[in-house]
Amino acid sequence: SGSTWLTRMLESLPSTRTIFEPFHAKRGYQALAPYRYRYLPPDETDRVLRDTLEDVLSGRQRSVWSDQFNPLRPATYRRRLVKEVRINVLAPWLTRAFPEARFLFLVRHPIPLALSQLKGGWALSSRRLYQQSELADHYDLHRLNEFGWPTNGFESLVLFWAVENLVARQCA
């Protein structure tokens, strides 16, 4: 998809700290894991999420997984580069909570992505997104009811992609 190449290019800038997949369920920060694939309205106040992200971005919290691409020596960073693929529906909240941050949204084609996810055993249920009532109502997801909101398989992954990208693109 080019995201790894782009990450390497951006992290080559001096004083850049890469924070890799902080929302990963098993390897990221446990306080962030519940927010994977979770929609929050932009005006929602969530101090746990905000405080945890501020701690991660500032370096007060670190993890072997998320800091795996940073030099071992202590450094002062002026820039942070967060690479994450699990928080597209959180984009409206993030852009409002961190207005000083710059966001880069990369879009992969849904078919190769879904095939890759199937091969990797990803079990993303499109119904998981539809059942978030604030998300469904705000983005009128009811118009996609004809697809049946499958809970697994190729169709579920493509529908999941469509919803995630609908939400994130409206922030771009």
PDB file of C-alpha atoms in Angstrom:
ATOM      1  CA  SER A   1       0.000   0.000   0.000  1.00  0.00           C
ATOM      2  CA  GLY A   2       2.988   2.295   0.340  1.00  0.00           C
ATOM      3  CA  SER A   3       2.358   3.170   3.976  1.00  0.00           C
ATOM      4  CA  THR A   4       5.580   1.543   5.153  1.00  0.00           C
ATOM      5  CA  TRP A   5       7.582   3.342   2.456  1.00  0.00           C
ATOM      6  CA  LEU A   6       5.959   6.671   3.326  1.00  0.00           C
ATOM      7  CA  THR A   7       6.578   6.076   7.035  1.00  0.00           C
ATOM      8  CA  ARG A   8      10.268   5.448   6.347  1.00  0.00           C
ATOM      9  CA  MET A   9      10.498   8.650   4.330  1.00  0.00           C
ATOM     10  CA  LEU A  10       8.786  10.781   6.980  1.00  0.00           C
ATOM     11  CA  GLU A  11      10.648   9.273   9.922  1.00  0.00           C
ATOM     12  CA  SER A  12      13.949  10.039   8.208  1.00  0.00           C
ATOM     13  CA  LEU A  13      13.396  13.690   9.105  1.00  0.00           C
ATOM     14  CA  PRO A  14      15.633  14.561  12.057  1.00  0.00           C
ATOM     15  CA  SER A  15      14.050  14.462  15.513  1.00  0.00           C
ATOM     16  CA  THR A  16      11.065  12.357  14.418  1.00  0.00           C
ATOM     17  CA  ARG A  17       9.718   9.685  16.739  1.00  0.00           C
ATOM     18  CA  THR A  18       7.610   6.958  15.153  1.00  0.00           C
ATOM     19  CA  ILE A  19       4.774   5.614  17.272  1.00  0.00           C
ATOM     20  CA  PHE A  20       3.741   2.349  15.645  1.00  0.00           C
ATOM     21  CA  GLU A  21       0.178   1.036  16.044  1.00  0.00           C
ATOM     22  CA  PRO A  22      -0.509   2.332  19.554  1.00  0.00           C
ATOM     23  CA  PHE A  23      -4.121   1.084  19.369  1.00  0.00           C
ATOM     24  CA  HIS A  24      -3.117  -2.530  18.624  1.00  0.00           C
ATOM     25  CA  ALA A  25      -5.210  -4.783  20.899  1.00  0.00           C
ATOM     26  CA  LYS A  26      -2.421  -7.050  22.135  1.00  0.00           C
ATOM     27  CA  ARG A  27       0.779  -5.099  21.596  1.00  0.00           C
ATOM     28  CA  GLY A  28      -0.228  -1.449  21.839  1.00  0.00           C
ATOM     29  CA  TYR A  29      -1.301   0.519  24.874  1.00  0.00           C
ATOM     30  CA  GLN A  30      -4.067  -1.270  26.751  1.00  0.00           C
ATOM     31  CA  ALA A  31      -5.870   1.984  27.572  1.00  0.00           C
ATOM     32  CA  LEU A  32      -6.152   2.702  23.817  1.00  0.00           C
ATOM     33  CA  ALA A  33      -7.244  -0.776  22.688  1.00  0.00           C
ATOM     34  CA  PRO A  34     -10.979  -0.234  23.438  1.00  0.00           C
ATOM     35  CA  TYR A  35     -10.995   2.694  20.994  1.00  0.00           C
ATOM     36  CA  ARG A  36     -10.032   0.602  17.972  1.00  0.00           C
ATOM     37  CA  TYR A  37     -12.787   0.862  15.378  1.00  0.00           C
ATOM     38  CA  ARG A  38     -14.840   2.981  17.789  1.00  0.00           C
ATOM     39  CA  TYR A  39     -16.589   6.152  16.754  1.00  0.00           C
ATOM     40  CA  LEU A  40     -16.641   9.164  19.056  1.00  0.00           C
ATOM     41  CA  PRO A  41     -18.489  12.308  18.040  1.00  0.00           C
ATOM     42  CA  PRO A  42     -16.078  15.225  17.569  1.00  0.00           C
ATOM     43  CA  ASP A  43     -17.497  17.141  20.535  1.00  0.00           C
ATOM     44  CA  GLU A  44     -17.311  14.159  22.918  1.00  0.00           C
ATOM     45  CA  THR A  45     -15.193  14.704  26.020  1.00  0.00           C
ATOM     46  CA  ASP A  46     -13.124  11.615  26.713  1.00  0.00           C
ATOM     47  CA  ARG A  47     -10.396  12.450  29.218  1.00  0.00           C
ATOM     48  CA  VAL A  48      -9.041   8.874  29.361  1.00  0.00           C
ATOM     49  CA  LEU A  49      -8.408   8.819  25.623  1.00  0.00           C
ATOM     50  CA  ARG A  50      -7.074  12.375  25.509  1.00  0.00           C
ATOM     51  CA  ASP A  51      -4.763  11.917  28.530  1.00  0.00           C
ATOM     52  CA  THR A  52      -3.458   8.569  27.312  1.00  0.00           C
ATOM     53  CA  LEU A  53      -2.728   9.945  23.848  1.00  0.00           C
ATOM     54  CA  GLU A  54      -0.977  12.966  25.342  1.00  0.00           C
ATOM     55  CA  ASP A  55       1.162  10.622  27.496  1.00  0.00           C
ATOM     56  CA  VAL A  56       2.037   8.462  24.481  1.00  0.00           C
ATOM     57  CA  LEU A  57       2.804  11.422  22.225  1.00  0.00           C
ATOM     58  CA  SER A  58       4.920  13.149  24.874  1.00  0.00           C
ATOM     59  CA  GLY A  59       6.914   9.987  25.593  1.00  0.00           C
ATOM     60  CA  ARG A  60       5.725   9.720  29.198  1.00  0.00           C
ATOM     61  CA  GLN A  61       4.361   6.309  28.179  1.00  0.00           C
ATOM     62  CA  ARG A  62       6.417   4.051  25.951  1.00  0.00           C
ATOM     63  CA  SER A  63       6.177   0.486  24.751  1.00  0.00           C
ATOM     64  CA  VAL A  64       8.555  -1.855  23.000  1.00  0.00           C
ATOM     65  CA  TRP A  65       5.976  -2.433  20.246  1.00  0.00           C
ATOM     66  CA  SER A  66       5.115   1.200  19.531  1.00  0.00           C
ATOM     67  CA  ASP A  67       8.706   2.456  19.798  1.00  0.00           C
ATOM     68  CA  GLN A  68      10.313  -0.377  17.820  1.00  0.00           C
ATOM     69  CA  PHE A  69      11.460   1.909  15.006  1.00  0.00           C
ATOM     70  CA  ASN A  70      13.113   4.531  17.172  1.00  0.00           C
ATOM     71  CA  PRO A  71      16.804   4.625  18.048  1.00  0.00           C
ATOM     72  CA  LEU A  72      17.718   3.011  21.352  1.00  0.00           C
ATOM     73  CA  ARG A  73      19.531   6.095  22.574  1.00  0.00           C
ATOM     74  CA  PRO A  74      17.564   8.732  24.487  1.00  0.00           C
ATOM     75  CA  ALA A  75      16.518  11.549  22.221  1.00  0.00           C
ATOM     76  CA  THR A  76      14.484  14.699  22.197  1.00  0.00           C
ATOM     77  CA  TYR A  77      11.862  14.599  19.498  1.00  0.00           C
ATOM     78  CA  ARG A  78      10.271  17.606  17.844  1.00  0.00           C
ATOM     79  CA  ARG A  79       7.943  15.557  15.634  1.00  0.00           C
ATOM     80  CA  ARG A  80       5.798  12.509  16.215  1.00  0.00           C
ATOM     81  CA  LEU A  81       4.654  10.207  13.452  1.00  0.00           C
ATOM     82  CA  VAL A  82       1.845   7.857  14.443  1.00  0.00           C
ATOM     83  CA  LYS A  83       1.229   4.946  12.079  1.00  0.00           C
ATOM     84  CA  GLU A  84      -2.130   3.364  12.785  1.00  0.00           C
ATOM     85  CA  VAL A  85      -4.661   1.463  10.673  1.00  0.00           C
ATOM     86  CA  ARG A  86      -7.350   0.828  13.246  1.00  0.00           C
ATOM     87  CA  ILE A  87      -8.778   4.263  14.048  1.00  0.00           C
ATOM     88  CA  ASN A  88     -10.347   5.686  10.889  1.00  0.00           C
ATOM     89  CA  VAL A  89     -13.751   6.092  12.563  1.00  0.00           C
ATOM     90  CA  LEU A  90     -12.038   7.986  15.387  1.00  0.00           C
ATOM     91  CA  ALA A  91     -10.734  10.589  12.904  1.00  0.00           C
ATOM     92  CA  PRO A  92     -13.463  13.211  13.555  1.00  0.00           C
ATOM     93  CA  TRP A  93     -12.707  13.147  17.277  1.00  0.00           C
ATOM     94  CA  LEU A  94      -8.931  13.158  16.770  1.00  0.00           C
ATOM     95  CA  THR A  95      -8.932  16.137  14.411  1.00  0.00           C
ATOM     96  CA  ARG A  96     -11.004  18.144  16.889  1.00  0.00           C
ATOM     97  CA  ALA A  97      -9.092  17.012  20.001  1.00  0.00           C
ATOM     98  CA  PHE A  98      -5.691  17.695  18.411  1.00  0.00           C
ATOM     99  CA  PRO A  99      -6.213  20.661  16.057  1.00  0.00           C
ATOM    100  CA  GLU A 100      -2.469  21.417  16.018  1.00  0.00           C
ATOM    101  CA  ALA A 101      -1.686  17.973  14.572  1.00  0.00           C
ATOM    102  CA  ARG A 102      -1.461  17.213  10.874  1.00  0.00           C
ATOM    103  CA  PHE A 103      -3.162  14.065   9.645  1.00  0.00           C
ATOM    104  CA  LEU A 104      -2.311  12.101   6.540  1.00  0.00           C
ATOM    105  CA  PHE A 105      -4.963   9.677   5.394  1.00  0.00           C
ATOM    106  CA  LEU A 106      -3.885   6.910   3.022  1.00  0.00           C
ATOM    107  CA  VAL A 107      -6.527   4.880   1.216  1.00  0.00           C
ATOM    108  CA  ARG A 108      -5.947   1.359  -0.016  1.00  0.00           C
ATOM    109  CA  HIS A 109      -8.124  -0.215  -2.673  1.00  0.00           C
ATOM    110  CA  PRO A 110     -10.816  -2.260  -0.893  1.00  0.00           C
ATOM    111  CA  ILE A 111     -10.406  -5.504  -2.848  1.00  0.00           C
ATOM    112  CA  PRO A 112      -6.666  -6.154  -2.258  1.00  0.00           C
ATOM    113  CA  LEU A 113      -7.099  -4.935   1.311  1.00  0.00           C
ATOM    114  CA  ALA A 114      -9.985  -7.334   2.009  1.00  0.00           C
ATOM    115  CA  LEU A 115      -8.087 -10.223   0.410  1.00  0.00           C
ATOM    116  CA  SER A 116      -5.027  -9.427   2.532  1.00  0.00           C
ATOM    117  CA  GLN A 117      -7.166  -9.254   5.659  1.00  0.00           C
ATOM    118  CA  LEU A 118      -8.808 -12.584   4.836  1.00  0.00           C
ATOM    119  CA  LYS A 119      -5.400 -14.149   4.376  1.00  0.00           C
ATOM    120  CA  GLY A 120      -4.250 -12.647   7.687  1.00  0.00           C
ATOM    121  CA  GLY A 121      -7.293 -13.915   9.552  1.00  0.00           C
ATOM    122  CA  TRP A 122      -8.738 -10.483  10.318  1.00  0.00           C
ATOM    123  CA  ALA A 123     -12.282 -10.891  11.627  1.00  0.00           C
ATOM    124  CA  LEU A 124     -13.792  -7.442  11.169  1.00  0.00           C
ATOM    125  CA  SER A 125     -17.548  -7.439  11.448  1.00  0.00           C
ATOM    126  CA  SER A 126     -19.239  -4.677   9.488  1.00  0.00           C
ATOM    127  CA  ARG A 127     -22.111  -5.031  11.945  1.00  0.00           C
ATOM    128  CA  ARG A 128     -19.709  -3.853  14.678  1.00  0.00           C
ATOM    129  CA  LEU A 129     -19.693  -0.430  13.034  1.00  0.00           C
ATOM    130  CA  TYR A 130     -23.411  -0.382  12.256  1.00  0.00           C
ATOM    131  CA  GLN A 131     -24.267  -1.174  15.883  1.00  0.00           C
ATOM    132  CA  GLN A 132     -22.603   2.060  17.005  1.00  0.00           C
ATOM    133  CA  SER A 133     -25.800   4.100  16.877  1.00  0.00           C
ATOM    134  CA  GLU A 134     -24.129   7.534  16.861  1.00  0.00           C
ATOM    135  CA  LEU A 135     -21.972   6.465  13.914  1.00  0.00           C
ATOM    136  CA  ALA A 136     -24.892   4.871  12.060  1.00  0.00           C
ATOM    137  CA  ASP A 137     -27.129   7.895  12.544  1.00  0.00           C
ATOM    138  CA  HIS A 138     -24.558  10.602  11.847  1.00  0.00           C
ATOM    139  CA  TYR A 139     -23.350   9.011   8.596  1.00  0.00           C
ATOM    140  CA  ASP A 140     -26.742   7.561   7.600  1.00  0.00           C
ATOM    141  CA  LEU A 141     -25.385   4.026   7.477  1.00  0.00           C
ATOM    142  CA  HIS A 142     -28.975   2.778   7.167  1.00  0.00           C
ATOM    143  CA  ARG A 143     -28.666   3.425   3.433  1.00  0.00           C
ATOM    144  CA  LEU A 144     -26.311   0.436   3.322  1.00  0.00           C
ATOM    145  CA  ASN A 145     -28.817  -1.976   4.915  1.00  0.00           C
ATOM    146  CA  GLU A 146     -29.289  -3.759   1.580  1.00  0.00           C
ATOM    147  CA  PHE A 147     -25.835  -5.311   2.120  1.00  0.00           C
ATOM    148  CA  GLY A 148     -27.063  -7.021   5.278  1.00  0.00           C
ATOM    149  CA  TRP A 149     -24.209  -6.001   7.590  1.00  0.00           C
ATOM    150  CA  PRO A 150     -22.378  -9.362   7.491  1.00  0.00           C
ATOM    151  CA  THR A 151     -20.340 -10.338  10.535  1.00  0.00           C
ATOM    152  CA  ASN A 152     -17.455 -11.970   8.684  1.00  0.00           C
ATOM    153  CA  GLY A 153     -15.978 -12.800   5.314  1.00  0.00           C
ATOM    154  CA  PHE A 154     -15.073 -10.832   2.221  1.00  0.00           C
ATOM    155  CA  GLU A 155     -18.317  -8.823   2.057  1.00  0.00           C
ATOM    156  CA  SER A 156     -17.990  -7.784   5.686  1.00  0.00           C
ATOM    157  CA  LEU A 157     -14.419  -6.585   5.146  1.00  0.00           C
ATOM    158  CA  VAL A 158     -15.342  -4.521   2.073  1.00  0.00           C
ATOM    159  CA  LEU A 159     -18.329  -2.957   3.846  1.00  0.00           C
ATOM    160  CA  PHE A 160     -16.126  -2.257   6.881  1.00  0.00           C
ATOM    161  CA  TRP A 161     -13.654  -0.523   4.529  1.00  0.00           C
ATOM    162  CA  ALA A 162     -16.450   1.563   3.004  1.00  0.00           C
ATOM    163  CA  VAL A 163     -17.693   2.833   6.369  1.00  0.00           C
ATOM    164  CA  GLU A 164     -14.217   3.522   7.776  1.00  0.00           C
ATOM    165  CA  ASN A 165     -13.218   5.479   4.711  1.00  0.00           C
ATOM    166  CA  LEU A 166     -16.508   7.388   4.540  1.00  0.00           C
ATOM    167  CA  VAL A 167     -15.908   8.684   8.071  1.00  0.00           C
ATOM    168  CA  ALA A 168     -12.196   9.437   7.699  1.00  0.00           C
ATOM    169  CA  ARG A 169     -12.543  11.123   4.296  1.00  0.00           C
ATOM    170  CA  GLN A 170     -14.990  13.624   5.679  1.00  0.00           C
ATOM    171  CA  CYS A 171     -12.215  14.855   7.967  1.00  0.00           C
ATOM    172  CA  ALA A 172      -9.707  15.254   5.145  1.00  0.00           C
TER     173      ALA A 172
END
